[in-house]
Each structure stands twice: as structure tokens, then as C-alpha cells.
Coordinates of C-alpha atoms in Angstrom, one line a residue:
X1 CA 9.2 8.8 17.2
X2 CA 10.5 6.4 14.6
X3 CA 14.2 7.5 15.3
X4 CA 13.7 6.9 19.1
X5 CA 12.7 3.3 18.5
X6 CA 15.4 2.8 15.8
X7 CA 18.0 4.3 18.2
X8 CA 16.7 2.0 21.1
X9 CA 17.0 -1.1 19.1
X10 CA 20.7 -0.3 18.0
X11 CA 21.6 0.7 21.6
X12 CA 20.2 -2.4 23.2
X13 CA 21.8 -4.7 20.4
X14 CA 18.7 -5.7 18.8
X15 CA 19.8 -4.6 15.3
X16 CA 23.2 -6.3 15.8
X17 CA 21.5 -9.6 16.8
X18 CA 19.3 -9.4 13.8
X19 CA 22.1 -8.7 11.4
X20 CA 24.9 -10.8 12.9
X21 CA 22.8 -13.4 14.6
X22 CA 23.1 -14.9 18.1
X23 CA 23.3 -18.3 19.6
X24 CA 21.1 -20.1 22.0
X25 CA 23.1 -18.7 25.0
X26 CA 22.7 -15.1 24.2
X27 CA 26.0 -14.5 22.5
X28 CA 26.0 -12.3 19.4
X29 CA 28.1 -13.9 16.7
X30 CA 31.3 -12.0 15.4
X31 CA 31.5 -9.9 18.7
X32 CA 32.9 -10.0 22.3
X33 CA 30.0 -10.6 24.6
X34 CA 29.2 -9.7 28.2
X35 CA 28.2 -12.3 30.7
X36 CA 24.4 -12.7 31.2
X37 CA 23.5 -13.4 34.7
X38 CA 22.0 -16.9 35.2
X39 CA 22.9 -18.1 31.6
X40 CA 25.6 -20.5 31.2
X41 CA 28.0 -20.3 28.3
X42 CA 27.1 -16.6 27.9
X43 CA 29.7 -13.9 27.7
X44 CA 32.0 -15.7 25.2
X45 CA 34.4 -14.0 22.8
X46 CA 32.8 -14.9 19.3
X47 CA 35.0 -12.5 17.3
X48 CA 36.2 -15.3 15.0
X49 CA 32.8 -17.1 14.9
X50 CA 30.8 -15.0 12.6
X51 CA 28.1 -17.4 11.3
X52 CA 25.0 -18.8 13.0
X53 CA 24.6 -22.7 12.7
X54 CA 21.4 -24.4 13.6
X55 CA 21.8 -28.1 14.8
X56 CA 18.4 -29.0 13.2
X57 CA 17.5 -26.3 10.6
X58 CA 14.5 -28.1 9.5
X59 CA 12.8 -28.0 13.0
X60 CA 10.6 -25.0 12.4
X61 CA 7.6 -23.9 14.3
X62 CA 5.1 -22.9 11.7
X63 CA 2.8 -21.0 14.2
X64 CA 5.6 -18.9 15.8
X65 CA 7.4 -18.6 12.4
X66 CA 10.9 -19.4 13.8
X67 CA 13.5 -22.2 14.0
X68 CA 13.1 -24.3 17.3
X69 CA 16.6 -25.8 16.9
X70 CA 19.6 -24.9 19.0
X71 CA 21.9 -22.2 17.5
X72 CA 25.6 -21.9 17.7
X73 CA 28.2 -19.5 16.5
X74 CA 30.7 -21.1 14.1
X75 CA 33.6 -19.8 12.1
X76 CA 32.8 -21.8 8.9
X77 CA 29.6 -23.3 7.6
X78 CA 29.8 -26.9 6.6
X79 CA 30.2 -27.0 2.8
X80 CA 29.9 -30.8 2.5
X81 CA 27.6 -33.4 3.8
X82 CA 28.6 -34.8 7.2
X83 CA 27.2 -38.2 7.8
X84 CA 28.8 -39.5 10.9
X85 CA 30.2 -38.1 14.2
X86 CA 33.6 -38.9 12.9
X87 CA 32.9 -36.5 10.0
X88 CA 31.9 -33.9 12.6
X89 CA 35.3 -34.4 14.4
X90 CA 37.3 -34.3 11.2
X91 CA 35.5 -31.0 10.1
X92 CA 36.3 -29.5 13.6
X93 CA 39.8 -30.5 13.5
X94 CA 40.5 -29.4 9.9
X95 CA 38.5 -26.1 9.8
X96 CA 38.5 -25.1 13.5
X97 CA 34.8 -24.9 13.4
X98 CA 33.1 -27.0 16.1
X99 CA 29.5 -27.8 15.2
X100 CA 28.4 -29.2 18.6
X101 CA 27.7 -27.3 21.8
X102 CA 30.6 -25.1 23.1
X103 CA 31.3 -27.4 26.2
X104 CA 31.9 -30.4 24.0
X105 CA 35.5 -30.9 22.7
X106 CA 35.6 -31.4 19.0
X107 CA 38.2 -34.3 19.1
X108 CA 35.9 -36.3 21.4
X109 CA 32.7 -36.0 19.5
X110 CA 32.3 -39.8 18.6
X111 CA 32.6 -41.0 22.2
X112 CA 30.7 -38.4 24.1
X113 CA 27.2 -39.4 25.4
X114 CA 25.9 -35.8 25.0
X115 CA 26.4 -36.0 21.3
X116 CA 22.8 -37.1 20.7
X117 CA 21.4 -33.9 22.2
X118 CA 24.0 -31.4 21.7
X119 CA 25.4 -32.1 18.2
X120 CA 23.7 -31.5 14.9
X121 CA 21.1 -34.0 13.5
X122 CA 22.8 -36.4 11.1
X123 CA 23.3 -36.2 8.3
X124 CA 24.4 -32.6 8.3
X125 CA 23.5 -31.1 4.9
X126 CA 26.0 -28.9 3.2
X127 CA 25.2 -25.2 3.7
X128 CA 26.3 -21.7 2.8
X129 CA 26.0 -18.3 4.6
X130 CA 23.4 -15.7 3.5
X131 CA 24.9 -12.6 1.8
X132 CA 24.0 -10.1 4.5
X133 CA 22.4 -12.1 7.5
X134 CA 25.1 -14.6 8.5
X135 CA 23.1 -17.7 8.9
X136 CA 24.3 -21.1 7.6
X137 CA 21.5 -22.2 5.3
X138 CA 21.2 -25.6 3.7
X139 CA 22.0 -25.5 0.0
X140 CA 19.3 -28.2 -0.6
X141 CA 16.2 -26.7 0.9
X142 CA 14.1 -29.9 0.3
X143 CA 13.7 -29.9 4.1
X144 CA 11.4 -27.0 3.9
X145 CA 9.3 -28.7 1.3
X146 CA 6.5 -29.3 3.9
X147 CA 5.8 -25.5 3.8
X148 CA 5.4 -25.6 0.1
X149 CA 4.0 -29.0 -0.2
X150 CA 0.4 -27.9 0.5
X151 CA 0.6 -25.2 -2.1
X152 CA 2.3 -27.3 -4.7
X153 CA -0.3 -30.0 -4.2
X154 CA -3.1 -27.6 -4.4
X155 CA -1.8 -26.1 -7.7
X156 CA -1.1 -29.3 -9.3
X157 CA -4.3 -31.1 -8.2
X158 CA -6.6 -28.1 -8.9
X159 CA -7.1 -28.1 -12.7
X160 CA -8.9 -24.8 -12.7
X161 CA -6.0 -23.0 -10.8
X162 CA -3.6 -24.7 -13.1
X163 CA -5.3 -23.4 -16.1
X164 CA -5.6 -19.9 -14.7
X165 CA -1.9 -19.6 -13.9
X166 CA -1.0 -21.1 -17.4
X167 CA -3.2 -18.5 -18.9
X168 CA -1.3 -15.8 -17.1
X169 CA 2.1 -17.0 -18.0
X170 CA 1.0 -17.4 -21.7
X171 CA -0.4 -14.0 -21.9
X172 CA 2.2 -12.0 -19.8
X173 CA 3.3 -9.8 -22.7
X174 CA -0.4 -8.8 -23.4
X175 CA -0.9 -8.2 -19.6
X176 CA 2.3 -5.8 -19.6
X177 CA 1.0 -4.0 -22.7
X178 CA -2.5 -3.6 -21.2
X179 CA -1.0 -2.1 -18.1
X180 CA 0.8 0.5 -20.1
X181 CA -2.5 1.1 -22.0
X182 CA -4.1 1.8 -18.6
X183 CA -1.6 4.7 -18.0
X184 CA -2.5 6.1 -21.5
X185 CA -6.1 5.8 -20.8
X186 CA -5.7 7.8 -17.5
X187 CA -4.2 10.8 -19.4
X188 CA -6.9 10.6 -22.0
X189 CA -9.6 10.4 -19.4
X190 CA -8.3 13.4 -17.6
X191 CA -8.3 15.3 -20.8
X192 CA -11.9 14.4 -21.3
X193 CA -12.9 15.4 -17.8
X194 CA -11.2 18.8 -18.3
X195 CA -13.5 19.2 -21.3
X196 CA -16.6 17.5 -20.0
X197 CA -19.1 19.5 -22.0
X198 CA -17.3 18.6 -25.3
X199 CA -16.4 15.0 -24.2
X200 CA -20.0 14.0 -23.2
X201 CA -21.0 13.0 -26.7
X202 CA -17.7 11.2 -27.2
X203 CA -18.0 9.2 -24.1
X204 CA -21.6 8.2 -24.9
X205 CA -20.7 7.2 -28.4
X206 CA -17.7 5.2 -27.3
X207 CA -19.8 3.4 -24.6
X208 CA -22.5 2.5 -27.2
X209 CA -20.0 1.3 -29.6
X210 CA -18.1 -0.6 -27.2
X211 CA -21.3 -2.3 -25.7
X212 CA -22.4 -3.2 -29.1
X213 CA -19.1 -4.9 -30.0
X214 CA -19.0 -6.7 -26.8
X215 CA -22.5 -8.2 -27.4
X216 CA -21.5 -9.1 -31.0
X217 CA -18.4 -10.9 -29.7
X218 CA -20.4 -12.8 -27.1
X219 CA -22.9 -14.1 -29.7
X220 CA -20.1 -15.0 -32.1
X221 CA -18.3 -17.0 -29.4
X222 CA -21.5 -18.8 -28.5
X223 CA -22.2 -19.8 -32.1
X224 CA -18.7 -20.7 -33.3
X225 CA -16.6 -21.9 -30.3
X226 CA -16.4 -25.3 -28.7
X227 CA -17.6 -26.4 -25.3
X228 CA -14.2 -25.9 -23.7
X229 CA -14.5 -22.0 -24.5
X230 CA -17.7 -21.6 -22.5
X231 CA -15.7 -19.9 -19.6
X232 CA -14.5 -17.2 -22.1
X233 CA -18.1 -16.8 -23.3
X234 CA -19.2 -16.2 -19.8
X235 CA -16.5 -13.6 -19.3
X236 CA -17.7 -11.7 -22.4
X237 CA -21.2 -11.9 -21.1
X238 CA -20.2 -10.3 -17.8
X239 CA -18.4 -7.5 -19.5
X240 CA -21.3 -6.9 -22.0
X241 CA -23.8 -6.5 -19.1
X242 CA -21.5 -4.3 -17.2
X243 CA -20.9 -2.1 -20.3
X244 CA -24.7 -1.9 -20.9
X245 CA -25.3 -0.7 -17.3
X246 CA -22.5 1.8 -17.6
X247 CA -23.9 3.2 -20.9
X248 CA -27.5 3.4 -19.5
X249 CA -26.3 5.3 -16.4
X250 CA -24.2 7.7 -18.6
X251 CA -27.1 8.5 -20.8
X252 CA -29.4 9.1 -17.9
X253 CA -26.8 11.4 -16.3
X254 CA -26.4 13.5 -19.5
X255 CA -30.2 13.7 -20.1
X256 CA -31.3 14.7 -16.7
X257 CA -28.5 16.4 -14.8
X258 CA -26.9 18.5 -17.5
X259 CA -28.4 21.8 -16.4
X260 CA -27.3 21.2 -12.7
X261 CA -23.6 20.6 -13.4
X262 CA -22.5 24.0 -14.9
X263 CA -20.3 24.9 -12.0
X264 CA -18.8 21.4 -11.8
X265 CA -18.1 21.5 -15.5
X266 CA -16.3 24.8 -15.2
X267 CA -14.2 23.5 -12.3
X268 CA -13.3 20.4 -14.3
X269 CA -12.2 22.7 -17.2
X270 CA -10.1 24.8 -14.9
X271 CA -8.6 21.7 -13.3
X272 CA -7.4 20.5 -16.9
X273 CA -5.8 23.9 -17.2
X274 CA -4.1 23.4 -13.9
X275 CA -2.5 20.1 -15.0
X276 CA -1.4 21.9 -18.2
X277 CA 0.3 24.7 -16.3
X278 CA 1.6 22.4 -13.5
X279 CA 2.6 19.3 -15.3
X280 CA 4.5 18.0 -12.2
X281 CA 1.3 17.3 -10.5
X282 CA 1.1 14.2 -12.6
X283 CA 4.1 12.8 -10.7
X284 CA 2.7 13.5 -7.2
X285 CA 1.2 10.0 -7.0
X286 CA 4.5 8.5 -8.0
X287 CA 6.4 10.5 -5.3
X288 CA 3.8 9.7 -2.6
X289 CA 3.9 6.1 -3.5
X290 CA 7.7 6.0 -3.4
X291 CA 7.8 7.9 0.0
X292 CA 5.3 5.4 1.3
X293 CA 7.3 2.4 0.1
X294 CA 10.5 3.8 1.6
X295 CA 8.7 4.4 5.0
X296 CA 7.1 0.9 5.0
X297 CA 10.5 -0.6 4.3
X298 CA 12.0 1.4 7.2
X299 CA 9.1 0.5 9.4
X300 CA 9.4 -3.3 8.7
X301 CA 13.2 -3.2 9.3
X302 CA 12.6 -1.5 12.8
X303 CA 10.0 -4.1 13.5
X304 CA 12.5 -6.9 12.8
X305 CA 14.9 -5.1 15.1
X306 CA 12.3 -5.1 17.8
X307 CA 12.0 -8.9 17.4
X308 CA 15.5 -9.4 18.7
X309 CA 15.5 -6.4 21.2
X310 CA 14.9 -6.8 24.9
X311 CA 16.1 -8.8 27.9
X312 CA 17.5 -12.3 27.8
X313 CA 14.8 -14.9 28.8
X314 CA 15.1 -18.6 28.8
X315 CA 12.5 -20.5 27.0
X316 CA 10.8 -23.0 29.3
X317 CA 10.1 -25.5 26.8
X318 CA 13.3 -25.6 24.9
X319 CA 15.7 -24.1 27.5
X320 CA 17.1 -21.8 24.8
X321 CA 17.8 -18.1 25.4
X322 CA 15.6 -15.6 23.6
X323 CA 15.4 -11.9 23.7
X324 CA 12.1 -10.4 24.6
X325 CA 10.7 -7.0 25.5
X326 CA 9.4 -7.0 29.1
X327 CA 7.6 -4.6 31.4
X328 CA 6.4 -1.4 29.8
X329 CA 8.7 -2.0 26.9
X330 CA 6.5 -4.9 25.7
X331 CA 4.0 -2.2 24.5
X332 CA 6.7 -0.6 22.3
X333 CA 5.5 -2.9 19.3
X334 CA 1.9 -1.3 19.6
X335 CA 3.6 2.1 19.7
X336 CA 5.4 1.2 16.6
X337 CA 2.1 0.1 15.0
X338 CA 0.4 3.4 15.8
X339 CA 3.4 5.1 14.1
X340 CA 2.7 3.1 11.0
X341 CA -0.8 4.6 10.7
X342 CA 0.2 8.1 11.7
X343 CA 3.2 8.5 9.5
X344 CA 1.4 7.0 6.5
X345 CA -1.5 9.4 7.0
X346 CA 1.2 12.1 7.5
X347 CA 2.8 11.3 4.1
X348 CA -0.7 11.4 2.3
X349 CA -1.4 14.7 4.0
X350 CA 1.8 16.2 2.8
X351 CA 0.7 15.2 -0.7
X352 CA -2.6 17.0 -0.1
X353 CA -0.8 20.2 1.4
X354 CA 1.7 20.2 -1.5
X355 CA -1.0 20.1 -4.2
X356 CA -3.1 22.6 -2.4
X357 CA -0.4 25.1 -2.2
X358 CA 0.4 24.7 -5.9
X359 CA -3.2 25.1 -7.0
X360 CA -3.7 28.1 -4.7
X361 CA -0.7 29.8 -6.2
X362 CA -2.2 29.1 -9.7
X363 CA -5.5 30.3 -8.8
X364 CA -4.5 33.6 -7.2
X365 CA -2.0 34.6 -9.7
X366 CA -3.8 36.8 -12.2
X367 CA -1.2 36.7 -15.0
X368 CA -0.5 32.9 -15.5
X369 CA 2.6 33.9 -17.4
X370 CA 4.1 35.0 -14.1
X371 CA 3.6 31.8 -12.3
X372 CA 6.8 30.5 -10.4
X373 CA 9.0 28.2 -12.5
X374 CA 8.1 25.1 -10.3
X375 CA 5.1 25.9 -8.2
X376 CA 5.1 22.2 -6.8
X377 CA 8.7 22.6 -5.6
X378 CA 7.8 26.0 -4.1
X379 CA 4.8 24.5 -2.3
X380 CA 6.9 21.6 -0.9
X381 CA 9.5 24.1 0.4
X382 CA 6.7 26.1 2.0
X383 CA 5.3 22.9 3.6
X384 CA 8.7 21.8 5.0
X385 CA 9.4 25.3 6.4
X386 CA 6.2 26.4 7.8
X387 CA 3.3 23.9 7.7
X388 CA 4.7 20.5 9.0
X389 CA 2.9 21.1 12.3
X390 CA -0.3 21.6 10.4
X391 CA 0.0 18.5 8.5
X392 CA 1.0 16.5 11.7
X393 CA -2.1 17.7 13.5
X394 CA -4.4 16.8 10.7
X395 CA -3.0 13.3 10.2
X396 CA -3.0 12.6 13.9
X397 CA -6.7 13.4 14.1
X398 CA -7.2 10.8 11.3
X399 CA -5.1 8.3 13.2
X400 CA -7.3 8.8 16.4
X401 CA -10.4 7.8 14.3
X402 CA -8.6 5.1 12.3
X403 CA -7.3 3.1 15.2
X404 CA -10.5 2.3 17.0
X405 CA -12.1 1.5 13.7
X406 CA -9.3 -1.1 12.9
X407 CA -9.6 -2.4 16.4
X408 CA -13.4 -3.0 16.0
X409 CA -12.8 -4.6 12.7
X410 CA -10.2 -6.9 14.4
X411 CA -12.7 -7.8 17.2
X412 CA -15.4 -8.4 14.5
X413 CA -13.2 -10.8 12.6
X414 CA -12.2 -12.7 15.8
X415 CA -15.8 -13.1 16.9
X416 CA -17.1 -14.0 13.6
X417 CA -19.6 -16.8 14.1
X418 CA -19.5 -16.5 17.8
X419 CA -21.4 -13.3 18.6
X420 CA -25.1 -12.9 18.5
X421 CA -26.9 -11.0 15.8
X422 CA -27.4 -7.9 18.0
X423 CA -23.6 -7.7 18.9
X424 CA -22.7 -8.2 15.3
X425 CA -25.1 -5.4 14.2
X426 CA -23.7 -3.0 16.9
X427 CA -20.1 -3.6 15.8
X428 CA -20.8 -3.1 12.2
X429 CA -22.8 0.0 13.0
X430 CA -19.8 1.4 15.0
X431 CA -17.3 0.5 12.2
X432 CA -19.6 2.3 9.6
X433 CA -20.0 5.4 11.9
X434 CA -16.3 5.5 12.4
X435 CA -15.6 5.1 8.7
X436 CA -18.1 7.9 7.8
X437 CA -16.5 10.2 10.5
X438 CA -13.1 9.4 9.1
X439 CA -14.1 10.4 5.5
X440 CA -15.7 13.7 6.8
X441 CA -12.5 14.6 8.7
X442 CA -10.5 13.7 5.7
X443 CA -12.5 16.1 3.6
X444 CA -12.3 18.8 6.2
X445 CA -8.6 18.3 6.6
X446 CA -8.1 18.6 2.8
X447 CA -10.0 22.0 2.9
X448 CA -8.0 23.1 6.1
X449 CA -4.8 22.5 4.2
X450 CA -6.1 24.6 1.2
X451 CA -7.1 27.4 3.7
X452 CA -3.6 27.2 5.3
X453 CA -2.1 27.6 1.9
X454 CA -4.3 30.7 1.3
X455 CA -4.0 32.5 4.7
X456 CA -1.0 30.9 6.2
X457 CA -2.9 30.3 9.5
X458 CA -2.6 27.5 11.9
X459 CA -4.5 24.2 11.5
X460 CA -7.3 24.8 14.0
X461 CA -7.9 28.3 12.4
X462 CA -7.7 27.1 8.9
X463 CA -10.1 24.1 9.8
X464 CA -12.6 26.6 11.3
X465 CA -12.4 29.1 8.3
X466 CA -12.7 26.1 5.8
X467 CA -15.8 24.7 7.8
X468 CA -17.5 28.1 7.7
X469 CA -16.9 28.5 3.9
X470 CA -18.3 25.0 3.2
X471 CA -21.4 25.7 5.4
X472 CA -22.1 28.9 3.5
X473 CA -21.8 27.2 0.3
X474 CA -23.5 23.9 1.3
X475 CA -25.8 23.5 -1.6
X476 CA -22.8 24.0 -4.0
X477 CA -20.7 21.5 -2.0
X478 CA -23.5 19.0 -2.2
X479 CA -24.0 19.5 -6.0
X480 CA -20.2 19.4 -6.8
X481 CA -19.6 16.4 -4.6
X482 CA -22.6 14.4 -5.9
X483 CA -22.1 15.1 -9.5
X484 CA -18.2 15.5 -9.4
X485 CA -17.6 12.3 -7.4
X486 CA -20.0 10.4 -9.8
X487 CA -18.3 11.7 -12.9
X488 CA -14.9 10.8 -11.4
X489 CA -16.3 7.4 -10.6
X490 CA -17.5 7.1 -14.2
X491 CA -14.0 8.0 -15.3
X492 CA -12.5 5.2 -13.3
X493 CA -15.0 2.7 -14.7
X494 CA -14.3 4.0 -18.2
X495 CA -10.5 3.5 -17.8
X496 CA -11.1 0.0 -16.5
X497 CA -13.7 -1.0 -19.0
X498 CA -11.6 0.4 -21.9
X499 CA -8.5 -1.4 -20.8
X500 CA -10.6 -4.7 -20.4
X501 CA -12.2 -4.0 -23.7
X502 CA -8.8 -3.9 -25.3
X503 CA -7.8 -6.9 -23.4
X504 CA -10.9 -8.9 -24.8
X505 CA -10.0 -7.8 -28.3
X506 CA -6.4 -9.0 -28.0
X507 CA -7.2 -12.3 -26.3
X508 CA -9.9 -12.9 -28.8
X509 CA -7.6 -12.3 -31.6
X510 CA -5.0 -14.6 -30.1
X511 CA -7.3 -17.6 -29.5
X512 CA -4.4 -19.8 -28.5
X513 CA -4.8 -18.3 -24.9
X514 CA -7.3 -20.8 -23.3
X515 CA -8.0 -18.7 -20.2
X516 CA -8.9 -15.0 -20.1
X517 CA -10.4 -14.7 -16.5
X518 CA -7.1 -14.2 -14.4
X519 CA -5.2 -12.1 -17.0
X520 CA -8.3 -9.8 -17.3
X521 CA -8.7 -9.6 -13.6
X522 CA -5.0 -8.6 -13.2
X523 CA -5.2 -5.9 -15.8
X524 CA -8.5 -4.6 -14.5
X525 CA -7.1 -4.3 -10.9
X526 CA -4.0 -2.5 -12.2
X527 CA -6.2 -0.1 -14.3
X528 CA -8.3 0.6 -11.3
X529 CA -5.4 1.3 -9.1
X530 CA -3.9 3.8 -11.7
X531 CA -7.3 5.4 -12.2
X532 CA -7.9 5.8 -8.5
X533 CA -4.5 7.4 -7.9
X534 CA -4.6 9.9 -10.7
X535 CA -8.3 10.8 -10.7
X536 CA -8.0 11.1 -6.9
X537 CA -5.3 13.8 -7.6
X538 CA -7.8 15.4 -10.1
X539 CA -10.5 15.4 -7.3
X540 CA -8.1 17.1 -4.8
X541 CA -7.4 19.8 -7.5
X542 CA -11.2 20.4 -8.1
X543 CA -12.0 20.6 -4.3
X544 CA -9.1 23.2 -3.8
X545 CA -10.4 25.2 -6.8
X546 CA -13.8 25.3 -5.3
X547 CA -12.6 26.5 -2.0
X548 CA -10.6 29.2 -3.8
X549 CA -13.7 30.1 -5.8
X550 CA -15.9 30.3 -2.7
X551 CA -13.3 32.6 -1.0
X552 CA -13.0 34.7 -4.2
X553 CA -16.6 35.2 -4.6
X554 CA -17.0 36.0 -0.8
X555 CA -14.5 38.8 -0.7
X556 CA -14.6 40.1 -4.3
X557 CA -17.5 41.3 -6.5
X558 CA -15.9 42.1 -9.7
X559 CA -15.8 45.9 -9.2
X560 CA -12.7 48.0 -9.7
X561 CA -10.2 47.2 -6.9
X562 CA -12.1 44.1 -6.1
X563 CA -11.6 42.1 -9.2
X564 CA -12.2 38.3 -9.4
X565 CA -9.1 36.0 -9.5
X566 CA -11.2 33.2 -11.0
X567 CA -10.7 31.9 -14.6
X568 CA -13.0 33.1 -17.4
X569 CA -14.8 29.7 -17.5
X570 CA -15.5 30.0 -13.8
X571 CA -16.6 33.6 -14.2
X572 CA -19.1 32.8 -17.0
X573 CA -20.5 30.0 -15.0
X574 CA -20.8 32.1 -11.8
X575 CA -22.5 34.8 -13.9
X576 CA -25.2 32.3 -15.2
X577 CA -25.7 30.9 -11.8
X578 CA -26.0 34.4 -10.3
X579 CA -28.5 35.6 -13.0
X580 CA -30.6 32.6 -12.8
X581 CA -30.6 32.4 -9.0
X582 CA -29.2 29.0 -9.0
X583 CA -27.0 27.4 -6.5

């Protein structure tokens, strides 16, 4: 799909027009052109004229985000300021580069009456060509100042924003260090999650100690600092309250739900072993993020190509020739947008399938010393050879649900403040229902990929088998999802709060930094992003392990010839649950 659009833009000249540029008569610069019916001065040989020159480069339509000036193909960009029409004539004679419309002779510029409409606006600023896109760009971009004027004025006049930006610039070294600390916190948190039963007391102690220190620092700041540091004291108060809430919730969880999380603890313990035996799992978020970045770059490039693809059309307002998609082709941009959603979901599904295949290999290998050298690589190869259709179907189903949800969100934003309360409630209800459906399908798809990795069946068959297994173990699924998701959420909060706590200590130690708010927000956002990416990977591993465990207990009973594949920790937990009649 992507290749077809890309090939279409190249075949129809859209890519060439974007890269080399084209003039206001439909001629592509640097090429020999064909005559366009009904467009004068088209079909010119512009082989020697490789640069696009705008007669008034500062005449920019902010709404349409494009230059409204007439464009010409020239052989040389003016490298000096041209103040008079005599200067234009001299430049044309000496350099062979005529800066007025093609029908005007260069040596007659000063005397032609058309010079006011078809010659560049004086004075012509010196310009140079862009490295890749051959456009003559003014060296002094002061004429674009109106775009930045509002931003600059806002920043300079807004004392709060100015202080925040100054605080970020002053503490940039600390911000980088804290971002690296967030990566280390993630590794520590995953280690704690893999030994939940041993790490509970440590987590509680850490939370209590951190909360106490934050309250002490807040009281110290209120008593010792001047009025100008009240903002920092408010930041400390917010973090102290958040840490207190986190500590109370953690204590309640440990006190009242400990007996009901035996299977979850065992699964977390085995998941930690999976990461030890399959260390390349840690790199999966990086690989997926890199693949998404490459695809988004490619998608944006094709979108730019589409902007210069189509049939030549004269703009009724300016009389300039533009290229637009007409007829059925005008919907190609929407087709391209659907591709953005589908392929993004496809890449994420490939990650899930790859992880599922590697975890399934680990679980169903009795002797862990006989694991393949690189289970992740083996799983990736199986995906590319056998299961791309499965992943494509699963991601397409998610796309079919996501598109109407995004459309309804767009409609809701467009009608904000205009629709009545009933319509607003109906829209929000539909959006919420579609979001819930999307989450359920995502969960079912993930288990379908695991079933595919186990049985090598098609997507529909695997989805049915996974659904049956999940229904048969509904109470276990509910317990694991409720407790497991909450524990993982607490893990994310732990990473963010520990990183923020370290940031507060460092910024408090270096009291030269006047503002803490924005640096701490940046660090916390980065820490949450890291925690979400890596702990989501941990969650996928736990879910796949549970499906393997459910299938293992369904078809095996531990008797000779039907031995369990599960880890000893899981076996002990399963035995306790079976003897006590638990879930």
C-alpha cells in the first residue's frame, strides 16, 4: 500500500516537483518539461535553471502554510542585494539569470511597464539555495519575523515563562543526569517486580522514608527560605502529598491483598527469569520505537510528495499554476492516513508477536540450558516467514475500531461549545465505548498471537482458542489483571517518584536554580515514558506466561508422560491454589 502511493508520486512527478521545485507555470526546475494544455509559458526547457526563486518570498499565507508569491526557475540565486531595476538588468546580463517573468527580456527591465507586477519586489534580498531542496532562501530571514514575533513577545513579556525557560537552561545537566537515572530505575524496578514477595518490605520502607524526607524538606523550606522561593515550596508540598498517597495505597495493598496475589507473584517471578535468559527483550522497545520513527519519516515524506502530485490547476485568486489531486485521487490522502494507523498498529503487533514467540519458546523448553542462542531472533524469523498475515489481520481489526473513535473525537472537538448537552454526552459515550472495545481487542489479539506462537494456527483459530482459554480461567484472569496491572502501575509511579525525588534533592542542594517546576516536569515525563515502555514489555511477558500456564494445566496433570512445563515457582503456587481450592 505504501509502495503504491510512493510509486504513484514518483511516476506522476510529485516527488521531482517537491525536490527540484517548480515555477508558477507548472515547469519543474532543472528538467525539460512538456506543454500543459491551457497554461501559457509551460513546457519550457529548464535544464540550466535549477533553482526556484520567489518574487516576494515574504508573502506567506499563514493559514494555507505556503508562499503566495510567483515562483520562477533561475540559474543563479542573487547573492547580493538588488535595489533597483537597473541592478536586476545588470544581474541578468552578467549572470544569465533573469529574475522577472520569462516573457520579459532582461535588458529591458527598467523600461517595461509590466515590471511592477512581474518582477521581484524591491529591494531583492541576497539569498542562497537550500542544500537539498533547490529554493532560493533569503540570507536574512528577518522578513519571517512576523511568525516568530508573537512567540518572542510572549516569552519576553511573560515573566513566569521566562523564568521557567531560564530554569531549564540552567539545570540542563541535572535534567540529562536524571533522565539517565530513570533508565536505571526501570531496571531496578523490574528486578523488584520479579521478586515481589521479597521486595514488598523494601518498597514500603523506601516509600515511608522518601515521604518523610519530602515533608521534612517542605517544612525546612517554609521556615528558612525567602518569599521568592514559595513556588519551590509548593512543588515540594505537591510531591509530599503524592508520596503520602502512594505510601498509604501500597500499605493497604500489602495488608489486604497479599493472600490473593500468589499466582501473580509467581508469574512476576518467572517473568524476571525470562528477562535474565532473554536479555534481548530489553531492547525490544528501542527496536520498535526505531521502526516507528523510520516509518513515520517515510510516511511524512510520501505525504509531502502527495502535496505536489496531481493535475495542474490555475488558482483563481492568484492565477498561478498549482498541482492538486482531483477526482477519486483526492481521497488518496485519506487512504494514506489510514495507512499511518494500520502500519503503526502492525509494527506494535509485530513486537507483541516477537515477544510472544520468544516467551513461548522459553516456557515450553524443559531444559533451559538448551534454549536457542537467540530466541528473539528465531521468533522474529518465524514471524517474517509464517505469521505476517496473522499480525496484519490483528492490526487491521484494531484500525477498524480506532478510525471511528478518532473521527468521533475530531467531531467532538469541532463541535465543542456548539452542541447541546445530550449530543455531547452521546459523543463521549460512543468514544468511551470504542476505547473500551479497542482495549479488549488489543488484549485478545495479544493472546491470539501467543496462541499462534504455541500452535502455529491462523489468526481466527488462535483468537478462538485464546478466548476459550481466557473464559475457562476468567477468575484467574480477573485477579491477575486487577492485581498485576495495579502493581505495574505502582511500579511506574515508583520510577517517576524516585526520579523526581532525586531531582528535588539535587535542585535543593544547588539552590542557585531558581525554578524547579519545568525541569521536574520534563524529567517526570521522560521517566513515565521509559517506565511505560519497559513495564508494558514486562506486562506482555506476564500475559503470555499466564496463557502458557493455562494451556499447560489444561493438557497436563503432572503424571508420567504428562509432566508440567511450568517453572518450579509456578508449580508451587499452582499446588497451593489447587489444595486450598482457590482461583
